[in-house]
PDB file of C-alpha atoms (C1' of nucleotides) in Angstrom:
ATOM      1  CA  MET A   1       0.011   0.006  -0.018  1.00 87.00           C
ATOM      2  CA  LYS A   2       1.079   3.555  -0.719  1.00 91.00           C
ATOM      3  CA  LEU A   3       2.967   5.493   2.043  1.00 95.00           C
ATOM      4  CA  LYS A   4       0.504   8.028   3.439  1.00 95.00           C
ATOM      5  CA  LYS A   5       1.096  11.808   3.567  1.00 96.00           C
ATOM      6  CA  GLN A   6       1.183  11.562   7.336  1.00 97.00           C
ATOM      7  CA  PHE A   7       4.421   9.662   7.152  1.00 96.00           C
ATOM      8  CA  PHE A   8       6.307  12.516   5.695  1.00 97.00           C
ATOM      9  CA  LEU A   9       5.290  14.866   8.409  1.00 97.00           C
ATOM     10  CA  ASN A  10       7.822  13.100  10.624  1.00 97.00           C
ATOM     11  CA  ASP A  11      11.434  14.293  11.103  1.00 97.00           C
ATOM     12  CA  VAL A  12      13.548  13.574   8.194  1.00 97.00           C
ATOM     13  CA  LEU A  13      15.999  11.639  10.433  1.00 97.00           C
ATOM     14  CA  GLU A  14      13.143   9.064  10.913  1.00 97.00           C
ATOM     15  CA  VAL A  15      11.860   9.138   7.469  1.00 97.00           C
ATOM     16  CA  ALA A  16      15.100   8.660   5.628  1.00 97.00           C
ATOM     17  CA  PRO A  17      16.232   5.300   7.134  1.00 97.00           C
ATOM     18  CA  TYR A  18      12.575   4.060   7.087  1.00 97.00           C
ATOM     19  CA  LEU A  19      12.464   4.565   3.206  1.00 97.00           C
ATOM     20  CA  LEU A  20      15.292   1.874   2.911  1.00 97.00           C
ATOM     21  CA  GLY A  21      13.962  -1.324   1.453  1.00 96.00           C
ATOM     22  CA  LYS A  22      10.727   0.329   0.357  1.00 97.00           C
ATOM     23  CA  THR A  23       9.555   0.024  -3.097  1.00 97.00           C
ATOM     24  CA  LEU A  24       9.637   3.153  -5.331  1.00 97.00           C
ATOM     25  CA  VAL A  25       7.006   2.760  -8.152  1.00 97.00           C
ATOM     26  CA  ARG A  26       7.166   4.704 -11.403  1.00 97.00           C
ATOM     27  CA  ARG A  27       4.440   4.797 -14.087  1.00 96.00           C
ATOM     28  CA  PHE A  28       6.040   5.973 -17.291  1.00 95.00           C
ATOM     29  CA  GLU A  29       4.371   8.015 -20.003  1.00 92.00           C
ATOM     30  CA  ASP A  30       3.490   4.974 -22.102  1.00 94.00           C
ATOM     31  CA  GLY A  31       1.774   3.297 -19.119  1.00 95.00           C
ATOM     32  CA  THR A  32       4.513   1.008 -18.173  1.00 96.00           C
ATOM     33  CA  ILE A  33       4.991   0.474 -14.451  1.00 97.00           C
ATOM     34  CA  LYS A  34       8.353  -0.318 -13.009  1.00 97.00           C
ATOM     35  CA  LYS A  35       9.171  -0.989  -9.407  1.00 97.00           C
ATOM     36  CA  TYR A  36      12.530  -0.370  -7.677  1.00 97.00           C
ATOM     37  CA  ILE A  37      13.773  -1.013  -4.097  1.00 97.00           C
ATOM     38  CA  ILE A  38      15.298   2.023  -2.384  1.00 97.00           C
ATOM     39  CA  THR A  39      18.855   1.164  -1.192  1.00 97.00           C
ATOM     40  CA  GLU A  40      20.296   4.694  -0.168  1.00 97.00           C
ATOM     41  CA  THR A  41      19.106   7.931   1.097  1.00 97.00           C
ATOM     42  CA  GLU A  42      20.459  11.186   2.607  1.00 97.00           C
ATOM     43  CA  ALA A  43      18.845  13.624   5.071  1.00 97.00           C
ATOM     44  CA  TYR A  44      19.078  17.360   4.766  1.00 96.00           C
ATOM     45  CA  ARG A  45      17.711  19.228   7.688  1.00 96.00           C
ATOM     46  CA  GLY A  46      16.885  22.822   8.277  1.00 94.00           C
ATOM     47  CA  GLU A  47      18.434  26.229   7.567  1.00 93.00           C
ATOM     48  CA  GLU A  48      21.225  25.607  10.127  1.00 93.00           C
ATOM     49  CA  ASP A  49      22.401  22.539   8.210  1.00 94.00           C
ATOM     50  CA  LEU A  50      25.091  24.126   5.891  1.00 93.00           C
ATOM     51  CA  ALA A  51      24.791  21.263   3.451  1.00 94.00           C
ATOM     52  CA  CYS A  52      21.044  21.942   2.889  1.00 94.00           C
ATOM     53  CA  HIS A  53      20.066  24.184   0.055  1.00 94.00           C
ATOM     54  CA  CYS A  54      17.865  26.122   2.681  1.00 92.00           C
ATOM     55  CA  SER A  55      21.074  27.115   4.613  1.00 91.00           C
ATOM     56  CA  LYS A  56      20.996  30.255   2.406  1.00 87.00           C
ATOM     57  CA  GLY A  57      17.323  30.951   3.313  1.00 86.00           C
ATOM     58  CA  LYS A  58      14.100  30.715   1.335  1.00 88.00           C
ATOM     59  CA  THR A  59      14.482  31.315  -2.342  1.00 86.00           C
ATOM     60  CA  GLN A  60      12.466  30.397  -5.373  1.00 85.00           C
ATOM     61  CA  ARG A  61      14.412  27.214  -5.729  1.00 89.00           C
ATOM     62  CA  THR A  62      14.053  26.119  -2.113  1.00 93.00           C
ATOM     63  CA  SER A  63      10.429  27.454  -1.258  1.00 91.00           C
ATOM     64  CA  ILE A  64       9.128  24.004  -1.783  1.00 93.00           C
ATOM     65  CA  MET A  65      11.070  22.686   1.199  1.00 94.00           C
ATOM     66  CA  TYR A  66       9.394  25.174   3.449  1.00 94.00           C
ATOM     67  CA  GLU A  67       6.001  23.614   2.720  1.00 94.00           C
ATOM     68  CA  GLU A  68       4.404  20.892   4.689  1.00 95.00           C
ATOM     69  CA  GLY A  69       6.030  17.418   4.149  1.00 94.00           C
ATOM     70  CA  SER A  70       5.113  14.818   1.437  1.00 95.00           C
ATOM     71  CA  LYS A  71       5.949  17.176  -1.627  1.00 96.00           C
ATOM     72  CA  ILE A  72       8.388  16.046  -4.179  1.00 96.00           C
ATOM     73  CA  TYR A  73      11.512  18.374  -4.551  1.00 96.00           C
ATOM     74  CA  VAL A  74      13.375  17.976  -7.835  1.00 95.00           C
ATOM     75  CA  TYR A  75      16.264  20.063  -9.045  1.00 95.00           C
ATOM     76  CA  LEU A  76      18.969  19.882 -11.737  1.00 94.00           C
ATOM     77  CA  ILE A  77      22.573  19.660 -10.744  1.00 95.00           C
ATOM     78  CA  TYR A  78      25.696  20.189 -12.828  1.00 94.00           C
ATOM     79  CA  GLY A  79      23.568  20.997 -15.793  1.00 93.00           C
ATOM     80  CA  MET A  80      22.718  17.269 -16.366  1.00 94.00           C
ATOM     81  CA  TYR A  81      21.412  15.219 -13.445  1.00 95.00           C
ATOM     82  CA  TRP A  82      17.914  15.420 -11.860  1.00 96.00           C
ATOM     83  CA  MET A  83      17.981  14.893  -8.092  1.00 96.00           C
ATOM     84  CA  LEU A  84      14.805  13.290  -6.501  1.00 97.00           C
ATOM     85  CA  ASN A  85      13.956  14.344  -2.969  1.00 97.00           C
ATOM     86  CA  PHE A  86      10.851  14.184  -0.755  1.00 97.00           C
ATOM     87  CA  VAL A  87      10.081  17.177   1.654  1.00 96.00           C
ATOM     88  CA  CYS A  88       9.658  16.140   5.240  1.00 97.00           C
ATOM     89  CA  TYR A  89       8.331  17.587   8.566  1.00 96.00           C
ATOM     90  CA  ASN A  90       6.226  20.821   9.129  1.00 95.00           C
ATOM     91  CA  GLU A  91       5.575  23.906   7.272  1.00 94.00           C
ATOM     92  CA  GLY A  92       8.303  26.419   7.863  1.00 93.00           C
ATOM     93  CA  GLU A  93      10.944  23.902   8.818  1.00 93.00           C
ATOM     94  CA  PRO A  94      12.769  22.770   5.706  1.00 95.00           C
ATOM     95  CA  GLN A  95      13.811  19.185   5.563  1.00 96.00           C
ATOM     96  CA  ALA A  96      14.213  16.882   2.706  1.00 96.00           C
ATOM     97  CA  VAL A  97      15.359  13.337   1.987  1.00 97.00           C
ATOM     98  CA  LEU A  98      17.489  12.706  -1.112  1.00 97.00           C
ATOM     99  CA  ILE A  99      17.066   9.368  -2.904  1.00 97.00           C
ATOM    100  CA  ARG A 100      20.740   8.275  -3.712  1.00 97.00           C
ATOM    101  CA  GLY A 101      20.214   4.789  -4.844  1.00 97.00           C
ATOM    102  CA  ILE A 102      17.778   2.102  -6.111  1.00 96.00           C
ATOM    103  CA  VAL A 103      18.472  -1.480  -6.807  1.00 96.00           C
ATOM    104  CA  GLY A 104      20.359  -1.535 -10.188  1.00 95.00           C
ATOM    105  CA  PHE A 105      21.002   2.140 -10.356  1.00 96.00           C
ATOM    106  CA  ASP A 106      23.506   3.128  -7.659  1.00 94.00           C
ATOM    107  CA  GLY A 107      23.743   6.957  -7.632  1.00 92.00           C
ATOM    108  CA  PRO A 108      21.277   9.870  -7.555  1.00 96.00           C
ATOM    109  CA  GLY A 109      22.273  11.019 -11.084  1.00 96.00           C
ATOM    110  CA  LYS A 110      21.769   7.476 -12.532  1.00 97.00           C
ATOM    111  CA  LEU A 111      18.416   6.815 -10.879  1.00 97.00           C
ATOM    112  CA  GLY A 112      16.985  10.155 -11.884  1.00 96.00           C
ATOM    113  CA  LYS A 113      17.896   9.281 -15.516  1.00 96.00           C
ATOM    114  CA  GLU A 114      16.294   5.824 -15.124  1.00 96.00           C
ATOM    115  CA  LEU A 115      13.142   7.183 -13.596  1.00 97.00           C
ATOM    116  CA  GLN A 116      13.029   9.885 -16.143  1.00 96.00           C
ATOM    117  CA  ILE A 117      12.730  12.593 -13.484  1.00 95.00           C
ATOM    118  CA  ASN A 118      12.358  16.164 -14.726  1.00 93.00           C
ATOM    119  CA  LYS A 119      11.118  19.534 -13.443  1.00 91.00           C
ATOM    120  CA  GLU A 120       7.499  18.545 -13.813  1.00 91.00           C
ATOM    121  CA  PHE A 121       7.811  16.315 -10.754  1.00 94.00           C
ATOM    122  CA  ASN A 122       8.709  19.335  -8.641  1.00 94.00           C
ATOM    123  CA  GLU A 123       6.103  20.272  -6.119  1.00 93.00           C
ATOM    124  CA  LYS A 124       3.946  17.260  -6.735  1.00 95.00           C
ATOM    125  CA  GLU A 125       2.370  15.363  -3.881  1.00 96.00           C
ATOM    126  CA  ILE A 126       4.173  12.043  -3.337  1.00 96.00           C
ATOM    127  CA  SER A 127       1.209  10.428  -1.400  1.00 95.00           C
ATOM    128  CA  ASN A 128      -1.214  11.229  -4.330  1.00 94.00           C
ATOM    129  CA  CYS A 129       0.765  11.236  -7.578  1.00 95.00           C
ATOM    130  CA  GLU A 130      -0.270   8.945 -10.554  1.00 94.00           C
ATOM    131  CA  LYS A 131       3.395   9.026 -12.008  1.00 95.00           C
ATOM    132  CA  ILE A 132       5.375   8.050  -8.990  1.00 96.00           C
ATOM    133  CA  TRP A 133       4.728   6.764  -5.378  1.00 97.00           C
ATOM    134  CA  ILE A 134       6.261   4.567  -2.740  1.00 97.00           C
ATOM    135  CA  GLU A 135       4.762   1.369  -1.354  1.00 97.00           C
ATOM    136  CA  ASP A 136       5.141   0.629   2.334  1.00 95.00           C
ATOM    137  CA  ASN A 137       5.944  -3.054   3.503  1.00 91.00           C
ATOM    138  CA  ASN A 138       5.787  -2.150   7.337  1.00 88.00           C
ATOM    139  CA  LYS A 139       9.358  -3.605   7.734  1.00 88.00           C
ATOM    140  CA  THR A 140      12.298  -1.720   9.279  1.00 87.00           C
ATOM    141  CA  ALA A 141      15.275  -2.486   7.174  1.00 92.00           C
ATOM    142  CA  LYS A 142      18.861  -2.918   8.571  1.00 96.00           C
ATOM    143  CA  TYR A 143      21.076  -0.206   7.532  1.00 97.00           C
ATOM    144  CA  THR A 144      24.506   1.457   7.985  1.00 97.00           C
ATOM    145  CA  THR A 145      25.200   5.141   8.456  1.00 97.00           C
ATOM    146  CA  LYS A 146      27.863   7.189   6.895  1.00 96.00           C
ATOM    147  CA  PRO A 147      28.777  10.832   6.340  1.00 95.00           C
ATOM    148  CA  ARG A 148      27.021  12.543   3.356  1.00 96.00           C
ATOM    149  CA  VAL A 149      28.676  12.859   0.005  1.00 95.00           C
ATOM    150  CA  GLY A 150      29.659  15.831  -2.046  1.00 92.00           C
ATOM    151  CA  ILE A 151      29.234  18.487   0.633  1.00 92.00           C
ATOM    152  CA  ASP A 152      32.836  19.422   1.653  1.00 89.00           C
ATOM    153  CA  TYR A 153      31.932  22.964   1.693  1.00 90.00           C
ATOM    154  CA  ALA A 154      29.487  22.506   4.545  1.00 91.00           C
ATOM    155  CA  GLY A 155      32.224  22.725   7.301  1.00 89.00           C
ATOM    156  CA  GLU A 156      33.408  19.926   9.770  1.00 90.00           C
ATOM    157  CA  ILE A 157      30.241  19.815  11.946  1.00 92.00           C
ATOM    158  CA  TRP A 158      27.759  19.216   9.060  1.00 94.00           C
ATOM    159  CA  LYS A 159      30.119  17.284   6.899  1.00 93.00           C
ATOM    160  CA  ASN A 160      30.617  14.671   9.502  1.00 93.00           C
ATOM    161  CA  LYS A 161      26.919  14.099  10.348  1.00 96.00           C
ATOM    162  CA  LEU A 162      26.003  10.435   9.746  1.00 97.00           C
ATOM    163  CA  TRP A 163      22.971  11.288   7.703  1.00 97.00           C
ATOM    164  CA  ARG A 164      23.539   9.016   4.814  1.00 97.00           C
ATOM    165  CA  PHE A 165      21.617   5.803   5.164  1.00 97.00           C
ATOM    166  CA  ILE A 166      22.588   2.520   3.221  1.00 96.00           C
ATOM    167  CA  LEU A 167      20.551  -0.625   3.125  1.00 97.00           C
ATOM    168  CA  ASP A 168      22.759  -3.398   4.599  1.00 93.00           C
ATOM    169  CA  GLU A 169      21.922  -6.186   2.113  1.00 78.00           C
ATOM    170  CA  ASN A 170      23.138  -4.093  -0.618  1.00 48.00           C
ATOM    171  CA  ILE A 171      26.627  -3.371   0.398  1.00 45.00           C
TER     172      ILE A 171
ATOM    173  C1'  DG B   1      23.721  41.278 -17.104  1.00 96.49           C
ATOM    174  C1'  DC B   2      27.760  38.471 -15.824  1.00 96.49           C
ATOM    175  C1'  DT B   3      30.192  35.104 -12.980  1.00 96.49           C
ATOM    176  C1'  DG B   4      30.973  31.154 -10.088  1.00 96.49           C
ATOM    177  C1'  DA B   5      29.851  26.889  -8.170  1.00 96.49           C
ATOM    178  C1'  DG B   6      27.036  22.888  -7.402  1.00 96.49           C
ATOM    179  C1'  DA B   7      23.473  16.907  -2.856  1.00 96.49           C
ATOM    180  C1'  DT B   8      27.216  13.906 -10.256  1.00 96.49           C
ATOM    181  C1'  DT B   9      29.008  10.825 -13.483  1.00 96.49           C
ATOM    182  C1'  DC B  10      32.044   9.464 -17.124  1.00 96.49           C
ATOM    183  C1'  DT B  11      36.331   9.742 -19.400  1.00 96.49           C
ATOM    184  C1'  DT B  12      41.511  10.822 -19.751  1.00 96.49           C
TER     185       DT B  12
ATOM    186  C1'  DA C   1      42.198  15.500 -12.929  1.00 96.49           C
ATOM    187  C1'  DG C   2      38.700  17.380 -16.040  1.00 96.49           C
ATOM    188  C1'  DA C   3      34.753  17.809 -19.015  1.00 96.49           C
ATOM    189  C1'  DA C   4      29.737  17.969 -19.748  1.00 96.49           C
ATOM    190  C1'  DT C   5      26.220  21.726 -19.187  1.00 96.49           C
ATOM    191  C1'  DC C   6      22.407  24.608 -16.880  1.00 96.49           C
ATOM    192  C1'  DT C   7      20.179  26.957 -13.139  1.00 96.49           C
ATOM    193  C1'  DC C   8      20.533  29.890  -9.264  1.00 96.49           C
ATOM    194  C1'  DA C   9      22.559  33.307  -6.141  1.00 96.49           C
ATOM    195  C1'  DG C  10      25.497  37.192  -5.515  1.00 96.49           C
ATOM    196  C1'  DC C  11      27.165  41.234  -7.017  1.00 96.49           C
ATOM    197  C1'  DA C  12      27.681  44.981 -10.014  1.00 96.49           C
TER     198       DA C  12
END
DNA sequence: GCTGAGATTCTT
DNA sequence: AGAATCTCAGCA
């Protein structure tokens, strides 16, 4: 069954690890439906988190993260890769979980390409979207935590946070 | 308006 | 180590 909106109102540090092992379902333009197991996520949490886009405050790009949880946040990085995120927690407190890996497509850029993610997904409702959704299995997966990737600019405190969650069986 | 850098990946 | 390639933020 689909993950409910309520689930994304929790703190991102609860949401990110819980998403591991869950099934990400994508309905493509031609009607084909494919399912992928989520293997890796990363948490970005609040304006004080220097690695979070919201550390620079509310802008046109980041305004979606200030809304209530369960919205999809998509953006283009390095001019070629679409990143897929889900907004978490309460309105006014920006948090998001980045999907970094799914079975068979290890890396946020690769999975964005495979899922054919584009700017049209931005600001959609993940709990009520006909193109993409997540299926719950009511299980808690075993996982390993590591520092986040690609954020050396965030400073020692935030760089060393263990907010990257990796599904154990996939290592 | 222009410039620099980025939650990446693939090639040299 | 560097290119590919585009959007946004910051500054003029």
